[in-house]
mmCIF file of C-alpha atoms in Angstrom:
data_model
loop_
_atom_site.group_PDB
_atom_site.id
_atom_site.type_symbol
_atom_site.label_atom_id
_atom_site.label_comp_id
_atom_site.label_asym_id
_atom_site.label_seq_id
_atom_site.Cartn_x
_atom_site.Cartn_y
_atom_site.Cartn_z
ATOM 1 C CA MET A 1 -0.514 0.213 -0.728
ATOM 2 C CA ILE A 2 1.366 3.302 -1.041
ATOM 3 C CA CYS A 3 0.241 6.225 0.730
ATOM 4 C CA HIS A 4 1.201 9.791 -1.406
ATOM 5 C CA PHE A 5 2.337 13.005 -0.615
ATOM 6 C CA SER A 6 1.714 15.691 -3.216
ATOM 7 C CA SER A 7 3.062 19.043 -4.500
ATOM 8 C CA HIS A 8 -0.420 20.037 -6.499
ATOM 9 C CA SER A 9 -1.006 23.355 -4.550
ATOM 10 C CA LYS A 10 1.792 23.250 -2.036
ATOM 11 C CA ASN A 11 5.346 22.234 -2.784
ATOM 12 C CA SER A 12 6.798 23.050 0.487
ATOM 13 C CA TYR A 13 6.274 21.982 3.970
ATOM 14 C CA ASN A 14 7.837 24.600 7.053
ATOM 15 C CA GLY A 15 6.683 25.431 10.443
ATOM 16 C CA VAL A 16 3.670 25.123 10.967
ATOM 17 C CA TRP A 17 2.713 23.001 7.932
ATOM 18 C CA HIS A 18 5.689 19.955 8.594
ATOM 19 C CA ASN A 19 4.128 18.997 11.955
ATOM 20 C CA ILE A 20 1.519 18.319 10.211
ATOM 21 C CA MET A 21 1.663 16.344 7.186
ATOM 22 C CA MET A 22 4.749 14.324 9.820
ATOM 23 C CA SER A 23 1.613 13.429 12.146
ATOM 24 C CA ILE A 24 0.107 12.214 9.067
ATOM 25 C CA ALA A 25 2.603 10.254 7.827
ATOM 26 C CA TYR A 26 4.161 8.986 11.319
ATOM 27 C CA GLU A 27 0.041 7.217 11.435
ATOM 28 C CA MET A 28 0.312 5.771 7.900
ATOM 29 C CA ASN A 29 3.500 4.662 8.323
ATOM 30 C CA ARG A 30 2.176 2.857 11.127
ATOM 31 C CA ARG A 31 -0.484 1.123 9.101
ATOM 32 C CA GLY A 32 1.797 -0.678 6.375
ATOM 33 C CA TYR A 33 1.912 2.879 4.462
ATOM 34 C CA LEU A 34 5.013 3.136 2.348
ATOM 35 C CA LEU A 35 5.737 6.572 2.312
ATOM 36 C CA THR A 36 6.764 8.335 -1.369
ATOM 37 C CA LYS A 37 6.095 11.988 -2.469
ATOM 38 C CA ASP A 38 6.314 13.906 -6.008
ATOM 39 C CA GLY A 39 9.950 15.273 -5.850
ATOM 40 C CA ASP A 40 9.489 19.158 -6.354
ATOM 41 C CA LEU A 41 7.569 18.895 -2.623
ATOM 42 C CA ASN A 42 10.760 20.554 -0.717
ATOM 43 C CA TRP A 43 9.843 18.570 2.748
ATOM 44 C CA ASN A 44 12.296 17.823 5.044
ATOM 45 C CA GLY A 45 9.774 15.076 6.189
ATOM 46 C CA PRO A 46 9.990 11.190 7.073
ATOM 47 C CA GLU A 47 11.821 8.106 4.967
ATOM 48 C CA PHE A 48 10.892 8.195 1.840
ATOM 49 C CA GLY A 49 10.779 5.201 -0.487
ATOM 50 C CA ASP A 50 10.006 4.094 -4.333
ATOM 51 C CA SER A 51 6.318 3.364 -5.391
ATOM 52 C CA LEU A 52 8.167 1.063 -8.537
ATOM 53 C CA GLY A 53 5.826 2.583 -11.362
ATOM 54 C CA ARG A 54 2.763 1.684 -8.682
ATOM 55 C CA THR A 55 -0.165 4.005 -8.789
ATOM 56 C CA PRO A 56 -0.627 5.314 -4.931
ATOM 57 C CA ASP A 57 -3.636 3.994 -2.593
ATOM 58 C CA ILE A 58 -4.015 6.902 -1.300
ATOM 59 C CA VAL A 59 -2.864 10.519 -2.111
ATOM 60 C CA ILE A 60 -2.343 13.634 0.521
ATOM 61 C CA TYR A 61 -3.189 17.337 -0.740
ATOM 62 C CA THR A 62 -2.830 20.006 0.927
ATOM 63 C CA ASN A 63 -5.307 23.623 0.505
ATOM 64 C CA CYS A 64 -7.452 22.009 -2.752
ATOM 65 C CA ASN A 65 -10.321 20.600 -3.482
ATOM 66 C CA HIS A 66 -11.284 17.194 -4.955
ATOM 67 C CA TYR A 67 -12.148 18.725 -8.289
ATOM 68 C CA VAL A 68 -9.159 20.304 -8.797
ATOM 69 C CA THR A 69 -6.220 17.697 -8.592
ATOM 70 C CA PRO A 70 -5.320 14.701 -11.420
ATOM 71 C CA GLN A 71 -6.360 11.683 -8.754
ATOM 72 C CA LYS A 72 -8.562 11.844 -5.848
ATOM 73 C CA GLY A 73 -7.218 11.437 -2.418
ATOM 74 C CA TRP A 74 -7.287 13.003 0.892
ATOM 75 C CA TYR A 75 -7.290 17.296 1.579
ATOM 76 C CA VAL A 76 -5.796 18.728 4.284
ATOM 77 C CA GLY A 77 -6.195 22.293 5.129
ATOM 78 C CA LEU A 78 -6.169 24.567 8.539
ATOM 79 C CA GLN A 79 -8.525 25.301 10.440
ATOM 80 C CA GLY A 80 -10.936 26.692 13.263
ATOM 81 C CA PRO A 81 -11.470 27.969 15.974
ATOM 82 C CA ALA A 82 -7.381 27.972 16.869
ATOM 83 C CA PRO A 83 -4.039 27.450 15.778
ATOM 84 C CA GLY A 84 -3.099 23.758 15.759
ATOM 85 C CA TYR A 85 -6.851 22.635 14.129
ATOM 86 C CA PHE A 86 -6.219 21.527 11.036
ATOM 87 C CA SER A 87 -8.485 18.860 9.106
ATOM 88 C CA ILE A 88 -8.164 15.650 6.817
ATOM 89 C CA ASP A 89 -11.308 15.213 4.632
ATOM 90 C CA LYS A 90 -12.433 13.375 0.828
ATOM 91 C CA VAL A 91 -14.217 16.318 -0.196
ATOM 92 C CA GLY A 92 -11.483 18.850 0.504
ATOM 93 C CA CYS A 93 -11.187 21.879 2.689
ATOM 94 C CA TRP A 94 -12.961 24.614 4.286
ATOM 95 C CA PRO A 95 -15.592 24.815 3.009
ATOM 96 C CA HIS A 96 -15.780 21.969 1.208
ATOM 97 C CA LEU A 97 -15.626 19.643 3.930
ATOM 98 C CA GLU A 98 -17.665 16.574 4.399
ATOM 99 C CA SER A 99 -20.152 18.169 6.285
ATOM 100 C CA THR A 100 -20.786 21.562 4.314
ATOM 101 C CA TYR A 101 -22.559 17.740 2.289
ATOM 102 C CA THR A 102 -23.995 15.700 5.285
ATOM 103 C CA PRO A 103 -26.558 17.022 7.375
ATOM 104 C CA LYS A 104 -26.035 14.343 9.997
ATOM 105 C CA LEU A 105 -23.898 13.985 12.024
ATOM 106 C CA SER A 106 -22.212 11.213 14.074
ATOM 107 C CA ALA A 107 -24.058 9.753 17.698
ATOM 108 C CA PRO A 108 -23.354 10.312 19.800
ATOM 109 C CA ILE A 109 -22.887 14.366 19.698
ATOM 110 C CA PRO A 110 -19.806 14.467 21.878
ATOM 111 C CA LYS A 111 -19.701 16.619 25.326
ATOM 112 C CA TYR A 112 -19.334 20.121 24.614
ATOM 113 C CA PRO A 113 -15.851 21.758 24.970
ATOM 114 C CA GLU A 114 -16.002 23.841 28.217
ATOM 115 C CA LYS A 115 -12.667 24.242 28.582
ATOM 116 C CA LEU A 116 -11.234 24.756 25.356
ATOM 117 C CA VAL A 117 -13.807 27.584 24.385
ATOM 118 C CA TYR A 118 -12.650 29.020 28.327
ATOM 119 C CA ASP A 119 -9.713 29.019 27.609
ATOM 120 C CA ILE A 120 -9.889 30.735 23.043
ATOM 121 C CA LYS A 121 -11.613 33.421 25.675
ATOM 122 C CA LYS A 122 -9.744 33.883 27.915
ATOM 123 C CA GLN A 123 -7.004 34.638 25.721
ATOM 124 C CA LYS A 124 -9.325 35.703 22.790
ATOM 125 C CA LEU A 125 -7.667 33.439 20.064
ATOM 126 C CA ASN A 126 -8.920 33.709 16.869
ATOM 127 C CA HIS A 127 -7.503 30.983 14.362
ATOM 128 C CA TYR A 128 -4.593 32.048 12.523
ATOM 129 C CA ASN A 129 -1.805 30.361 12.612
ATOM 130 C CA ASN A 130 0.267 33.682 11.773
ATOM 131 C CA LYS A 131 1.125 35.139 15.524
ATOM 132 C CA HIS A 132 1.186 38.868 14.065
ATOM 133 C CA LEU A 133 -2.595 37.925 12.699
ATOM 134 C CA ASN A 134 -3.537 36.267 16.103
ATOM 135 C CA ARG A 135 -3.573 39.342 18.282
ATOM 136 C CA SER A 136 -6.523 41.673 19.855
ATOM 137 C CA GLU A 137 -7.109 45.033 20.482
ATOM 138 C CA GLU A 138 -9.574 45.863 23.775
ATOM 139 C CA ILE A 139 -12.009 48.090 22.264
ATOM 140 C CA THR A 140 -15.102 49.081 24.502
ATOM 141 C CA ASN A 141 -18.041 51.254 23.274
ATOM 142 C CA VAL A 142 -18.917 48.503 21.404
ATOM 143 C CA PRO A 143 -23.035 49.211 19.923
ATOM 144 C CA LYS A 144 -25.608 46.571 21.885
ATOM 145 C CA ASP A 145 -28.188 44.958 20.524
ATOM 146 C CA HIS A 146 -26.932 44.500 17.079
ATOM 147 C CA VAL A 147 -25.722 42.654 13.923
ATOM 148 C CA LEU A 148 -22.679 41.924 13.327
ATOM 149 C CA LEU A 149 -21.104 40.974 9.183
ATOM 150 C CA ILE A 150 -18.061 39.050 9.599
ATOM 151 C CA MET A 151 -16.601 39.842 6.224
ATOM 152 C CA SER A 152 -13.655 38.460 3.755
ATOM 153 C CA ALA A 153 -12.633 38.430 0.458
ATOM 154 C CA SER A 154 -14.434 35.838 -1.523
ATOM 155 C CA ASP A 155 -16.350 34.535 -4.880
ATOM 156 C CA GLN A 156 -20.483 33.707 -3.732
ATOM 157 C CA SER A 157 -23.060 32.718 -6.680
ATOM 158 C CA TRP A 158 -25.963 34.928 -5.977
ATOM 159 C CA THR A 159 -23.657 38.545 -5.834
ATOM 160 C CA PRO A 160 -19.855 39.808 -6.057
ATOM 161 C CA THR A 161 -18.205 40.400 -1.873
ATOM 162 C CA TRP A 162 -18.885 44.170 -1.979
ATOM 163 C CA THR A 163 -22.178 44.582 -4.056
ATOM 164 C CA ARG A 164 -23.903 41.989 -1.272
ATOM 165 C CA PHE A 165 -22.330 43.799 1.533
ATOM 166 C CA ALA A 166 -23.949 46.658 1.028
ATOM 167 C CA THR A 167 -26.973 46.046 -0.289
ATOM 168 C CA ILE A 168 -27.493 43.962 2.970
ATOM 169 C CA CYS A 169 -26.458 46.713 4.901
ATOM 170 C CA ASN A 170 -29.473 49.483 2.698
ATOM 171 C CA MET A 171 -31.615 46.087 4.142
ATOM 172 C CA LEU A 172 -30.390 46.532 7.792
ATOM 173 C CA LEU A 173 -30.468 50.438 7.733
ATOM 174 C CA ALA A 174 -33.520 50.980 5.876
ATOM 175 C CA ASN A 175 -35.157 48.231 8.950
ATOM 176 C CA ASN A 176 -33.497 50.299 11.781
ATOM 177 C CA HIS A 177 -30.821 47.434 12.279
ATOM 178 C CA LYS A 178 -27.761 48.851 14.259
ATOM 179 C CA ILE A 179 -24.697 47.338 12.434
ATOM 180 C CA VAL A 180 -21.476 45.796 12.972
ATOM 181 C CA VAL A 181 -19.256 44.973 10.516
ATOM 182 C CA LYS A 182 -15.759 42.856 11.036
ATOM 183 C CA PHE A 183 -13.761 42.471 8.303
ATOM 184 C CA THR A 184 -11.310 39.803 8.861
ATOM 185 C CA PRO A 185 -7.436 40.762 8.990
ATOM 186 C CA GLU A 186 -6.058 39.421 6.333
ATOM 187 C CA ILE A 187 -8.677 42.150 4.392
ATOM 188 C CA ALA A 188 -6.930 45.389 5.578
ATOM 189 C CA LEU A 189 -3.826 43.832 7.534
ATOM 190 C CA ASP A 190 -0.006 42.340 5.365
ATOM 191 C CA ASN A 191 0.919 39.811 6.825
ATOM 192 C CA LYS A 192 3.149 41.303 10.109
ATOM 193 C CA GLY A 193 -0.030 42.718 10.815
ATOM 194 C CA GLU A 194 0.642 45.841 10.154
ATOM 195 C CA ARG A 195 -2.091 48.456 8.538
ATOM 196 C CA ASP A 196 -1.285 47.365 4.295
ATOM 197 C CA THR A 197 -2.778 51.500 3.165
ATOM 198 C CA ARG A 198 -3.583 49.344 -0.444
ATOM 199 C CA LYS A 199 -5.881 47.286 0.889
ATOM 200 C CA ILE A 200 -7.446 50.157 2.997
ATOM 201 C CA GLU A 201 -7.816 51.997 -0.460
ATOM 202 C CA GLN A 202 -9.550 49.510 -2.037
ATOM 203 C CA LEU A 203 -12.083 49.990 0.756
ATOM 204 C CA GLU A 204 -12.539 53.503 1.366
ATOM 205 C CA HIS A 205 -15.138 54.259 -1.288
ATOM 206 C CA LEU A 206 -17.663 51.716 0.902
ATOM 207 C CA PHE A 207 -16.353 53.255 4.408
ATOM 208 C CA LYS A 208 -17.091 56.818 2.822
ATOM 209 C CA GLN A 209 -20.810 55.454 1.743
ATOM 210 C CA PHE A 210 -21.959 54.003 5.270
ATOM 211 C CA GLU A 211 -19.688 56.481 7.465
ATOM 212 C CA GLY A 212 -21.589 57.762 10.434
ATOM 213 C CA ASN A 213 -24.302 54.180 9.682
ATOM 214 C CA LEU A 214 -22.358 51.654 11.053
ATOM 215 C CA THR A 215 -19.204 50.704 12.596
ATOM 216 C CA CYS A 216 -16.273 48.935 11.093
ATOM 217 C CA TYR A 217 -13.931 47.199 12.772
ATOM 218 C CA TYR A 218 -10.409 45.971 10.044
ATOM 219 C CA LYS A 219 -7.771 46.406 12.280
ATOM 220 C CA HIS A 220 -7.281 43.562 16.166
ATOM 221 C CA GLU A 221 -10.444 44.204 16.987
ATOM 222 C CA SER A 222 -11.313 41.048 18.811
ATOM 223 C CA LEU A 223 -14.757 39.192 18.064
ATOM 224 C CA HIS A 224 -14.332 38.114 21.795
ATOM 225 C CA ASP A 225 -14.943 41.623 22.289
ATOM 226 C CA ILE A 226 -17.878 42.178 19.662
ATOM 227 C CA LEU A 227 -19.806 38.829 19.828
ATOM 228 C CA PRO A 228 -21.125 39.229 23.782
ATOM 229 C CA HIS A 229 -23.097 43.061 22.025
ATOM 230 C CA SER A 230 -24.386 40.961 18.859
ATOM 231 C CA LYS A 231 -27.911 39.796 18.979
ATOM 232 C CA ALA A 232 -27.267 37.929 15.215
ATOM 233 C CA VAL A 233 -24.060 37.683 13.006
ATOM 234 C CA ILE A 234 -24.600 36.968 9.463
ATOM 235 C CA VAL A 235 -21.492 35.224 7.142
ATOM 236 C CA GLU A 236 -20.224 34.245 3.859
ATOM 237 C CA ASP A 237 -19.277 30.611 3.691
ATOM 238 C CA ASN A 238 -15.711 31.602 3.478
ATOM 239 C CA ILE A 239 -15.606 31.917 6.782
ATOM 240 C CA GLN A 240 -13.561 30.375 9.101
ATOM 241 C CA ASN A 241 -14.285 32.097 11.886
ATOM 242 C CA LEU A 242 -16.561 29.788 15.238
ATOM 243 C CA GLU A 243 -15.934 32.275 17.745
ATOM 244 C CA PRO A 244 -20.256 32.924 17.557
ATOM 245 C CA PHE A 245 -20.527 29.255 18.150
ATOM 246 C CA MET A 246 -18.679 30.037 21.598
ATOM 247 C CA TYR A 247 -21.675 32.520 22.762
ATOM 248 C CA ASP A 248 -24.571 30.912 21.549
ATOM 249 C CA VAL A 249 -25.296 34.112 19.257
ATOM 250 C CA PRO A 250 -27.022 32.810 16.063
ATOM 251 C CA VAL A 251 -25.993 32.263 12.997
ATOM 252 C CA ILE A 252 -27.195 33.642 9.173
ATOM 253 C CA THR A 253 -25.099 32.267 6.334
ATOM 254 C CA LEU A 254 -25.186 33.473 2.563
ATOM 255 C CA GLY A 255 -22.978 30.854 1.967
ATOM 256 C CA ALA A 256 -23.005 27.320 2.195
ATOM 257 C CA PRO A 257 -20.497 26.574 5.223
ATOM 258 C CA PRO A 258 -19.616 23.354 6.708
ATOM 259 C CA TYR A 259 -22.104 24.008 10.188
ATOM 260 C CA ARG A 260 -24.935 25.229 7.156
ATOM 261 C CA HIS A 261 -27.668 22.955 7.928
ATOM 262 C CA TRP A 262 -27.110 23.997 11.965
ATOM 263 C CA VAL A 263 -27.602 27.240 11.354
ATOM 264 C CA LYS A 264 -29.896 29.431 9.006
ATOM 265 C CA GLN A 265 -28.662 29.453 5.882
ATOM 266 C CA ILE A 266 -29.909 32.490 2.949
ATOM 267 C CA TYR A 267 -30.914 32.152 -0.434
ATOM 268 C CA HIS A 268 -31.991 35.246 -1.436
ATOM 269 C CA ALA A 269 -31.205 38.592 -0.100
ATOM 270 C CA HIS A 270 -34.823 38.925 0.843
ATOM 271 C CA GLU A 271 -34.875 36.512 3.640
ATOM 272 C CA ILE A 272 -32.687 38.768 5.473
ATOM 273 C CA ILE A 273 -34.551 40.736 7.427
ATOM 274 C CA PRO A 274 -37.616 37.891 7.753
ATOM 275 C CA ALA A 275 -34.853 35.386 10.104
ATOM 276 C CA LEU A 276 -33.545 38.218 11.663
ATOM 277 C CA GLU A 277 -36.759 39.447 13.592
ATOM 278 C CA ASN A 278 -37.859 36.233 13.712
ATOM 279 C CA LEU A 279 -35.655 34.079 15.386
ATOM 280 C CA SER A 280 -37.762 31.033 16.042
ATOM 281 C CA TRP A 281 -35.450 29.038 13.655
ATOM 282 C CA PHE A 282 -32.634 29.606 16.348
ATOM 283 C CA ASN A 283 -31.393 26.697 18.196
ATOM 284 C CA PRO A 284 -28.526 27.003 20.419
ATOM 285 C CA ASP A 285 -28.215 23.274 21.594
ATOM 286 C CA ARG A 286 -28.866 22.532 17.607
ATOM 287 C CA GLN A 287 -25.387 24.642 16.726
ATOM 288 C CA ARG A 288 -23.510 23.001 19.836
ATOM 289 C CA ASP A 289 -23.825 19.888 18.731
ATOM 290 C CA TRP A 290 -22.404 20.847 15.570
ATOM 291 C CA PHE A 291 -19.592 22.412 16.939
ATOM 292 C CA SER A 292 -18.679 19.639 19.491
ATOM 293 C CA TRP A 293 -18.450 17.558 16.722
ATOM 294 C CA TYR A 294 -16.650 19.236 14.806
ATOM 295 C CA VAL A 295 -14.008 20.168 17.709
ATOM 296 C CA ASN A 296 -13.871 16.799 19.333
ATOM 297 C CA GLU A 297 -15.313 13.942 16.410
ATOM 298 C CA TYR A 298 -13.796 15.632 13.400
ATOM 299 C CA LEU A 299 -10.711 17.864 13.699
ATOM 300 C CA CYS A 300 -6.449 16.990 14.521
ATOM 301 C CA SER A 301 -4.959 18.793 16.674
ATOM 302 C CA ASP A 302 -2.707 15.971 18.421
ATOM 303 C CA MET A 303 -1.763 12.445 17.660
ATOM 304 C CA GLU A 304 -4.169 11.182 18.624
ATOM 305 C CA SER A 305 -6.969 13.012 16.698
ATOM 306 C CA VAL A 306 -4.868 12.071 13.689
ATOM 307 C CA ALA A 307 -4.782 8.395 14.685
ATOM 308 C CA ARG A 308 -8.683 8.624 15.259
ATOM 309 C CA ARG A 309 -9.581 10.461 12.102
ATOM 310 C CA ILE A 310 -7.183 8.459 9.990
ATOM 311 C CA ASP A 311 -8.950 5.217 11.264
ATOM 312 C CA GLN A 312 -12.745 6.504 10.222
ATOM 313 C CA LEU A 313 -11.482 7.709 6.755
ATOM 314 C CA LEU A 314 -9.543 4.522 5.955
#
């Protein structure tokens, strides 16, 4: 049996990626798989063998999905809720995970990870492995009882991101909802966590359009300071921020993230206001069920969880 590591979308494994892929390689080798890799994959990893021209039984990819790879395999991606978590999936990486397309969780549902959530809240962590992006600045005077939009650059089906953003804001304002917008760090910051003037200039037309009518955060402001004051959250499918699940805030998604079956999924813009003004659909236990399963049964973070996940996949 052969387990092959591909350079299809990532041609080097360094830093956090080295540790992740080593843990997978160790478990596959322990199960009797011969380890091979692409010739152009830069990785000072385990001892590799020669496949002698045989087709691999399993191919390991990173940061991509099955519809763009030459052979289906397992797809490894960095995930929330905090640094050190990653997924191994047969479909792809966020948001193209197995649970995106499967409306059922394995039973019984694991216990809610109280200690993990407590530690994340206390340290105000986000999911970024970049230490410059995973830090927070204290903020005060967050508007109470607001609708929170967590925004990032993405491609989505029913309208371009920034046009959709403006449409939603105008709808919320017309219906007298207070709006807070949290842009994810990479929108306005560089890899060192500093203001990126070029990126800021691209957003200025949005800030000017809504100046005085909503509150925007686009630096190191923490969702942990914002969410205690939110009455609902609107997110897209590319948003990996799982902090809303730690505060039992109703989640409305505009796309198809892996938790779409456990929150309110919106298909068209006219559904947003009714969903916000009648929260009878909100079930905090249901949202907690998905988060508990995702963290405890699906994600990997150490050797034990890697072994468990590989057993599930084989």
